[in-house]
Coordinates of C-alpha atoms in Angstrom, one line a residue:
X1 CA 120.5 168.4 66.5
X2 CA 123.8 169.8 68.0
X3 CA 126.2 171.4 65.5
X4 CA 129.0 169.8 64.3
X5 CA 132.1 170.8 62.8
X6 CA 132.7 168.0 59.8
X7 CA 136.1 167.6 57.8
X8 CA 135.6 166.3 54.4
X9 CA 139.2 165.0 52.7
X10 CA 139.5 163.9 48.7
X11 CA 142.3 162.0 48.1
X12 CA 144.0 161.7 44.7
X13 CA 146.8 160.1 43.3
X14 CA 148.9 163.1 43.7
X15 CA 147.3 165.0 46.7
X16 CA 144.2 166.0 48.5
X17 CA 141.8 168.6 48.9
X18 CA 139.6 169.5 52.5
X19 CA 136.6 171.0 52.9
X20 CA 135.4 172.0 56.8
X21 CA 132.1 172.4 57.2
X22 CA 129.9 173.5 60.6
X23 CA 126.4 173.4 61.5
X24 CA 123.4 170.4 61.1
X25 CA 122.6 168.7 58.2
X26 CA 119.4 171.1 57.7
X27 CA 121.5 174.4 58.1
X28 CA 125.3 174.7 57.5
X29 CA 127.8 176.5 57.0
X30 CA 131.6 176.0 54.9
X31 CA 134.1 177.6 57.2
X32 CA 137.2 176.6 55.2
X33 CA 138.8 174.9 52.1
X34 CA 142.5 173.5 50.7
X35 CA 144.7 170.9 49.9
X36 CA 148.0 169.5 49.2
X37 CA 149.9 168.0 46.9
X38 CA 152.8 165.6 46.6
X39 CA 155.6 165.2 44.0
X40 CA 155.1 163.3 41.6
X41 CA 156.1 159.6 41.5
X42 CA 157.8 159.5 44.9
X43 CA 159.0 156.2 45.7
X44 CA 156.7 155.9 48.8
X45 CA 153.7 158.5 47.6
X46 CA 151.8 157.2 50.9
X47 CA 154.1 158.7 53.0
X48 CA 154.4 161.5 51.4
X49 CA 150.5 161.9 51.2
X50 CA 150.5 161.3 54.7
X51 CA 152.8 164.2 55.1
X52 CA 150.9 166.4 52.7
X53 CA 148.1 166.0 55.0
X54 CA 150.1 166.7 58.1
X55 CA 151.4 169.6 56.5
X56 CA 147.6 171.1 54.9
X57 CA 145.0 170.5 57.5
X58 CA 147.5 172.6 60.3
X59 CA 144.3 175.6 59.4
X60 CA 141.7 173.0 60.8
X61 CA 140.9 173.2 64.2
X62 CA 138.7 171.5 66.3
X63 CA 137.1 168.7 64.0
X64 CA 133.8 166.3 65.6
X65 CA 133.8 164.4 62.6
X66 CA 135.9 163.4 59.6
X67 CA 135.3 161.4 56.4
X68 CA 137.3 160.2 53.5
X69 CA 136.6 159.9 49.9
X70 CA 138.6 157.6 47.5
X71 CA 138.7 158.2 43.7
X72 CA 136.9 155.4 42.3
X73 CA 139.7 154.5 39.3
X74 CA 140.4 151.0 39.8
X75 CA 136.8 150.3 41.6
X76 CA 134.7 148.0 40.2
X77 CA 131.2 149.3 39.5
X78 CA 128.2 146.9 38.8
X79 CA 124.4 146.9 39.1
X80 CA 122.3 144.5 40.5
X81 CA 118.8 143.5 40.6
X82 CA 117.5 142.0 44.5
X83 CA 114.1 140.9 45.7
X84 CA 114.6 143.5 48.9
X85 CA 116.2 146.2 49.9
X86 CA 116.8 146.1 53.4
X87 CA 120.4 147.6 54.1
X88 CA 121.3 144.5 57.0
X89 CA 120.3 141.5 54.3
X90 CA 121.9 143.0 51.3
X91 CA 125.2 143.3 53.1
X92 CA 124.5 139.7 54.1
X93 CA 124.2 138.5 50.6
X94 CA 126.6 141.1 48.6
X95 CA 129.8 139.5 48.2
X96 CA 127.7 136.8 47.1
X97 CA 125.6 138.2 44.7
X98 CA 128.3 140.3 42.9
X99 CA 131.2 138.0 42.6
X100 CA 130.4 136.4 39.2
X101 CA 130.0 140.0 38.1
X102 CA 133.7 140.8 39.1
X103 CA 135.6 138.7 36.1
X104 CA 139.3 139.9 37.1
X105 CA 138.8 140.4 40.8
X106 CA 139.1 138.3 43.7
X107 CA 136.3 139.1 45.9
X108 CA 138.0 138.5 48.6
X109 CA 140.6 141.6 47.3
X110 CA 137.7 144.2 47.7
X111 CA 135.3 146.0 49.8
X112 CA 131.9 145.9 48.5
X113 CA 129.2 148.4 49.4
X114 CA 125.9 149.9 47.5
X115 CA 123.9 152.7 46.7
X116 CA 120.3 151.9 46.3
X117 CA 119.2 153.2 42.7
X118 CA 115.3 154.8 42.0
X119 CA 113.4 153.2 39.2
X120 CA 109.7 151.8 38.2
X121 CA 111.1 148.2 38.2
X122 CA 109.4 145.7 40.7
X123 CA 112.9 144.5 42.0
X124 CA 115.7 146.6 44.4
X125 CA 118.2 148.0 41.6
X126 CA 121.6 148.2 43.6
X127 CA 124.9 150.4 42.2
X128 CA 127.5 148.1 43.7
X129 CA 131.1 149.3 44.0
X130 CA 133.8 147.1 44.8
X131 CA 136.8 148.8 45.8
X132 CA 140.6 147.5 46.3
X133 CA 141.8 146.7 49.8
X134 CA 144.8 147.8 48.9
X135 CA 143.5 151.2 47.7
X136 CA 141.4 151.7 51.4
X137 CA 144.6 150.5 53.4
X138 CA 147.1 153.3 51.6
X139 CA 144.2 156.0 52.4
X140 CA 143.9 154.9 55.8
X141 CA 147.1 154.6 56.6
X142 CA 148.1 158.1 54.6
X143 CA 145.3 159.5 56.7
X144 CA 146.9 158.1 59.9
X145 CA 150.0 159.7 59.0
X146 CA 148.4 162.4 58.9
X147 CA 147.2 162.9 62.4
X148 CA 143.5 162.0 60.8
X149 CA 141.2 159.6 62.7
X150 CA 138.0 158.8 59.5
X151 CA 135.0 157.9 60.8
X152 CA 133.9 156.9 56.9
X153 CA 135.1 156.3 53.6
X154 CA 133.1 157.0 50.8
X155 CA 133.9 157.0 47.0
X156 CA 134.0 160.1 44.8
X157 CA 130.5 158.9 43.2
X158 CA 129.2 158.9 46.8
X159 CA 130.3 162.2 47.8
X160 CA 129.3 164.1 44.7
X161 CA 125.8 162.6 44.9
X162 CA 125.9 164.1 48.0
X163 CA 127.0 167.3 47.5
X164 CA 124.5 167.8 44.6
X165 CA 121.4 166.4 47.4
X166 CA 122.5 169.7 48.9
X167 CA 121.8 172.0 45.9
X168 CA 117.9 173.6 45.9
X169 CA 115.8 172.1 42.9
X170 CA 113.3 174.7 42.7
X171 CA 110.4 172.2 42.7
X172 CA 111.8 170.4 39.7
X173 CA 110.4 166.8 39.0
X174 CA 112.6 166.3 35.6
X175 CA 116.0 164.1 35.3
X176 CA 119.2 165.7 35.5
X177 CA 122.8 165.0 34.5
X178 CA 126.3 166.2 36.2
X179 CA 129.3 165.3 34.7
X180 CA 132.8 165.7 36.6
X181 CA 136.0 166.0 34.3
X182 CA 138.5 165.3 36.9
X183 CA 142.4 164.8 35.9
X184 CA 142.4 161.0 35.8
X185 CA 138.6 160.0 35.5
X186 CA 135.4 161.3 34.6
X187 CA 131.7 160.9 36.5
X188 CA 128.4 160.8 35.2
X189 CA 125.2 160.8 37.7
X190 CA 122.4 161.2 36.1
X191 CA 119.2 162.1 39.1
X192 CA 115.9 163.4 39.7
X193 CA 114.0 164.5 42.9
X194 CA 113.5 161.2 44.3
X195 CA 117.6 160.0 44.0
X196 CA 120.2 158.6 42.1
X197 CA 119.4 156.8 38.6
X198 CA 122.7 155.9 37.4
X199 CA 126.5 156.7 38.2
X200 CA 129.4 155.9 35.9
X201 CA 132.9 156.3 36.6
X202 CA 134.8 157.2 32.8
X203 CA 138.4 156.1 32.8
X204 CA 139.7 159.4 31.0
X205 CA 140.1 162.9 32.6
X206 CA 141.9 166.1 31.3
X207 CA 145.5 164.8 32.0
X208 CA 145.0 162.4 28.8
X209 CA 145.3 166.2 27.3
X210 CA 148.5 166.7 28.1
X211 CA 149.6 163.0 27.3
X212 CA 152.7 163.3 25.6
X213 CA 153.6 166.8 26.8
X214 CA 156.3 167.4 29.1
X215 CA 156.2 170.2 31.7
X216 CA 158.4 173.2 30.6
X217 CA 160.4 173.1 33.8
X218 CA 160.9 169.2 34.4
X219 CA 164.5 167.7 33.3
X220 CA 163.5 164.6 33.1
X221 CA 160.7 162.3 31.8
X222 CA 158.7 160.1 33.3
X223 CA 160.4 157.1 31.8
X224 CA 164.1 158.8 33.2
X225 CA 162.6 159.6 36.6
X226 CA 161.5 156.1 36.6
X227 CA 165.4 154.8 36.0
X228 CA 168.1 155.7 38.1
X229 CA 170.7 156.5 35.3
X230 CA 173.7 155.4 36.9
X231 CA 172.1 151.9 37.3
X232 CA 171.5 151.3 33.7
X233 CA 175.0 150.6 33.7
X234 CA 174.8 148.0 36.2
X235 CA 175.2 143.9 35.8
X236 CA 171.7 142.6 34.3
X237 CA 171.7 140.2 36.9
X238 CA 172.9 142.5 39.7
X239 CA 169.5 144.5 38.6
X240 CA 167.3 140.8 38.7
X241 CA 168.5 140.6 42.2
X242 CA 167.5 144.1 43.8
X243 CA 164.5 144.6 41.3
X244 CA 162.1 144.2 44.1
X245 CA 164.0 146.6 46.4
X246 CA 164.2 149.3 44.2
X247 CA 161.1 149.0 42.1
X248 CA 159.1 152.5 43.2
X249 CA 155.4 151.3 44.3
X250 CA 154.0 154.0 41.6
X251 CA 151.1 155.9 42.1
X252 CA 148.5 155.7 44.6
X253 CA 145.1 153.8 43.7
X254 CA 146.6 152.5 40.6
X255 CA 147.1 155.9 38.6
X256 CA 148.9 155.7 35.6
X257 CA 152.2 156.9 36.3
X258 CA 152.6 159.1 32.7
X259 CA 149.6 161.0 33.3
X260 CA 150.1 161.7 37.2
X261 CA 153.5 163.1 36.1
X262 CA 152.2 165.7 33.4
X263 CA 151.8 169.4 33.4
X264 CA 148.5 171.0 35.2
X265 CA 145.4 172.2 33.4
X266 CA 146.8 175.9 33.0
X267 CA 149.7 174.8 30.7
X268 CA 147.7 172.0 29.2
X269 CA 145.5 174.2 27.7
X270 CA 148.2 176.7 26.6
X271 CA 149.6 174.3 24.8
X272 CA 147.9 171.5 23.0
X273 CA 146.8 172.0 19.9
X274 CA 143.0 173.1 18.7
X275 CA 143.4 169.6 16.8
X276 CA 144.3 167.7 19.8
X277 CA 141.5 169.5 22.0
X278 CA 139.0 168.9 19.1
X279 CA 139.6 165.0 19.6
X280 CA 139.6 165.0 23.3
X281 CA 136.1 166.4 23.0
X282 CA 134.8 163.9 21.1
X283 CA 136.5 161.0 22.2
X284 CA 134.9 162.7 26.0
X285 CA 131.1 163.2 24.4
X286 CA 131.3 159.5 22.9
X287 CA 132.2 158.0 26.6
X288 CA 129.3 160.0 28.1
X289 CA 126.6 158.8 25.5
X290 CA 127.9 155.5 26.3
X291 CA 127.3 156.1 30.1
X292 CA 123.9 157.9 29.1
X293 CA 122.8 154.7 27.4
X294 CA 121.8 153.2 30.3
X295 CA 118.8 155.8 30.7
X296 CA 117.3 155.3 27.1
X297 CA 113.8 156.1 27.0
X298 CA 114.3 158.2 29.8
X299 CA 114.2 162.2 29.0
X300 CA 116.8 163.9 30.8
X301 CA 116.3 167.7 31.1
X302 CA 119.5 169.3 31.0
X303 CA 123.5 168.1 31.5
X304 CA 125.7 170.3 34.1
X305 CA 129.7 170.5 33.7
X306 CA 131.7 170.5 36.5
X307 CA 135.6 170.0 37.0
X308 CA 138.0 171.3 34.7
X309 CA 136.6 173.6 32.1
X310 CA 137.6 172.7 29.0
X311 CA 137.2 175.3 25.8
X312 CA 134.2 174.6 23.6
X313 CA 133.1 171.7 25.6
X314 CA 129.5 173.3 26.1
X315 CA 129.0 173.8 22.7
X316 CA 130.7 170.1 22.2
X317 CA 128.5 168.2 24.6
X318 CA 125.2 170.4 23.5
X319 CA 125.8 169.7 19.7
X320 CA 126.3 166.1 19.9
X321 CA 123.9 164.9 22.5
X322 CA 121.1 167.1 21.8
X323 CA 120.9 168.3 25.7
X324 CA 121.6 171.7 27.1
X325 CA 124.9 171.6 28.4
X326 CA 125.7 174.6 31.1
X327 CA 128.7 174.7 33.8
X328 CA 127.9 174.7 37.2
X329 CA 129.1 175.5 40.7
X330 CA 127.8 174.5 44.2
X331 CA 127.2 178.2 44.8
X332 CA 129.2 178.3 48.4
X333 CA 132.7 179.9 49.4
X334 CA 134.3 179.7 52.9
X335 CA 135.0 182.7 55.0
X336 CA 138.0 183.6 52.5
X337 CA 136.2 183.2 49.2
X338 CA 137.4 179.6 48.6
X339 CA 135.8 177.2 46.2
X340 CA 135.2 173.8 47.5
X341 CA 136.0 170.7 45.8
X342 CA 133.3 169.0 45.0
X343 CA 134.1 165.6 46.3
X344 CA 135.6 167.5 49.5
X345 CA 133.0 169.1 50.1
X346 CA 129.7 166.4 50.0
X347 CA 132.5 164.1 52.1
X348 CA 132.0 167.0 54.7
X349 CA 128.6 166.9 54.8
X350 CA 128.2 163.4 54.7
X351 CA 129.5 163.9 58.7
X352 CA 127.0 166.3 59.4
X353 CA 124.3 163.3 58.2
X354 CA 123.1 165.1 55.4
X355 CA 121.0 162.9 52.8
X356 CA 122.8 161.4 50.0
X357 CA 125.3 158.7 49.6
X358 CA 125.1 155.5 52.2
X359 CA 128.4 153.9 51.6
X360 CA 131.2 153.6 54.0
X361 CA 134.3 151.6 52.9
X362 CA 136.4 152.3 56.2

């Protein structure tokens, strides 16, 4: 196969990260990594993503293939059981078959695609997520902003399945688990050499750390950035009247706003307390056994770290779910030394066709 040069964008709430990528999906290369950010709780953060990305990817040159990935807060994520598995009839029947399972969600709000999971059952065990219009129109358009032209969409999930297809095994037949702590959300996969057994998406990431804590330099909180001071002073109903005008659309993908707004990981950690970081662990450890409940009776070898790293979270995860708990790293760097992220970085070689995750929200 001809190489390629693929461009694999993350997008978060408050920025993005690229990874570029060149070669075939049997031998490759990583030729270059970033990101961008944007300030936080701007009125239109689209925009402003769009022009982070503007801004960011002027390094990348000459791109044959780009694809997105979405963070997966606000997705829906179910599993279903079908008679077959042929790609073509499931998408026939999807919408279908997972719109009881949606409660609170209007089918016709979301995009529905599948990963196919590997088990001994009889049936086809699907890992459907349903994902916000809403949140696939702001990426495309930021991307389009951008000067960005996505071939595919894939969730977080999706790409970091992928990116850990691309790590050797070493011959290894047992079950594996890779948890992401990410800033707003958390991911579980938990796989072995034939695919993906499970996925969970954790609604609680480093930031709810630093909930409460205000960055050292910012003059104002999130509630006072919210509120334009002077108009507090205005006529109630004056304020009825040009609500909707003024009302900032808030974060992207439905991030809440309080945590988008707080200080990074460096200053967190400086400054909560041992107490605080104490319960974060184990509040984190008790979601994860949750998520790990749905491969009892399954022995799972070992559990890898990746994301933000966290004092005392080895020793924390180890200790209370009886697994070997070790950080981990893709093991590649671009020409520069960069580190890619994760999620940037299987998006990337998703384009070059490498084997992993199916799905394609675009």
């Amino acid at each position: 196969r001809t190489a390629m040069r693929s461009l694999g964008i993350s997008l978060e709430p408050d920025g993005f990260t690229y990874a570029l990528v060149e070669g075939t999906a049997k031998k490759h290369t990583l030729k270059l990594t970033g990101g961008g950010s944007i300030a936080h709780l701007d009125p239109e953060p689209t925009s402003a993503l769009g022009r982070a990305l503007s801004a960011g990817l002027k390094k990348v040159s000459k791109v044959d293939r780009t694809v997105l990935t979405l963070p997966s807060g606000g997705t829906v994520l179910r599993e279903i059981s079908l008679p077959f598995s042929d790609r073509d009839k499931v998408e026939q029947v999807l919408k279908f078959e997972i719109e009881s399972d949606l409660y609170h969600v209007d089918v016709e709000d979301v995009i529905c695609d599948f990963i196919e999971l590997v088990d001994e059952r009889a049936t086809t065990n699907l890992l459907v997520g349903a994902v916000p219009k809403g949140h696939v129109g702001s990426a495309l358009e930021a991307a389009d902003q951008g000067g960005v032209d996505p071939s595919m969409a894939d969730l977080d999930l999706g790409s970091l399945f992928t990116a850990l297809r691309s790590l050797p095994r070493g011959g290894e037949e047992g079950m594996e688990a890779y948890l992401h702590i990410g800033a707003l959300r958390t991911l579980l996969l938990v796989t072995d050499a034939d695919g993906l057994r499970a996925a969970r998406s954790i609604r609680l990431g480093w930031k709810e750390l630093a909930r409460g804590l205000e960055p050292e330099d910012a003059g104002l909180s999130v509630a006072e950035e919210l509120d334009d001071p002077e108009e507090s002073e205005n006529d109630p109903e004056e304020e009825d009247a040009h609500e909707e005008e003024e009302k900032p659309s808030g974060p992207l993908f439905g991030a809440d706003p309080s945590l988008v707004a707080g200080p990074d990981l460096e200053e967190t950690l400086e400054r909560v307390s041992a107490e605080d970081s104490d319960a974060f662990l184990t509040r984190m450890t008790n979601e994860v056994r949750r998520g790990m409940a749905v491969v009892s009776g399954l022995k799972v070898d070992a559990l890898y770290l990746l994301g933000a790293r966290i004092p005392g979270m080895e020793e924390a995860f180890s200790g209370r779910m009886g697994l070997d708990a070790a950080p981990l790293d893709l093991g590649v760097a671009d020409d520069s030394g960069g580190v890619p992220d994760p999620f940037a970085y299987g998006a990337a070689l998703r384009g070059l066709g490498c084997e992993g995750s199916p799905m394609d929200f675009r």
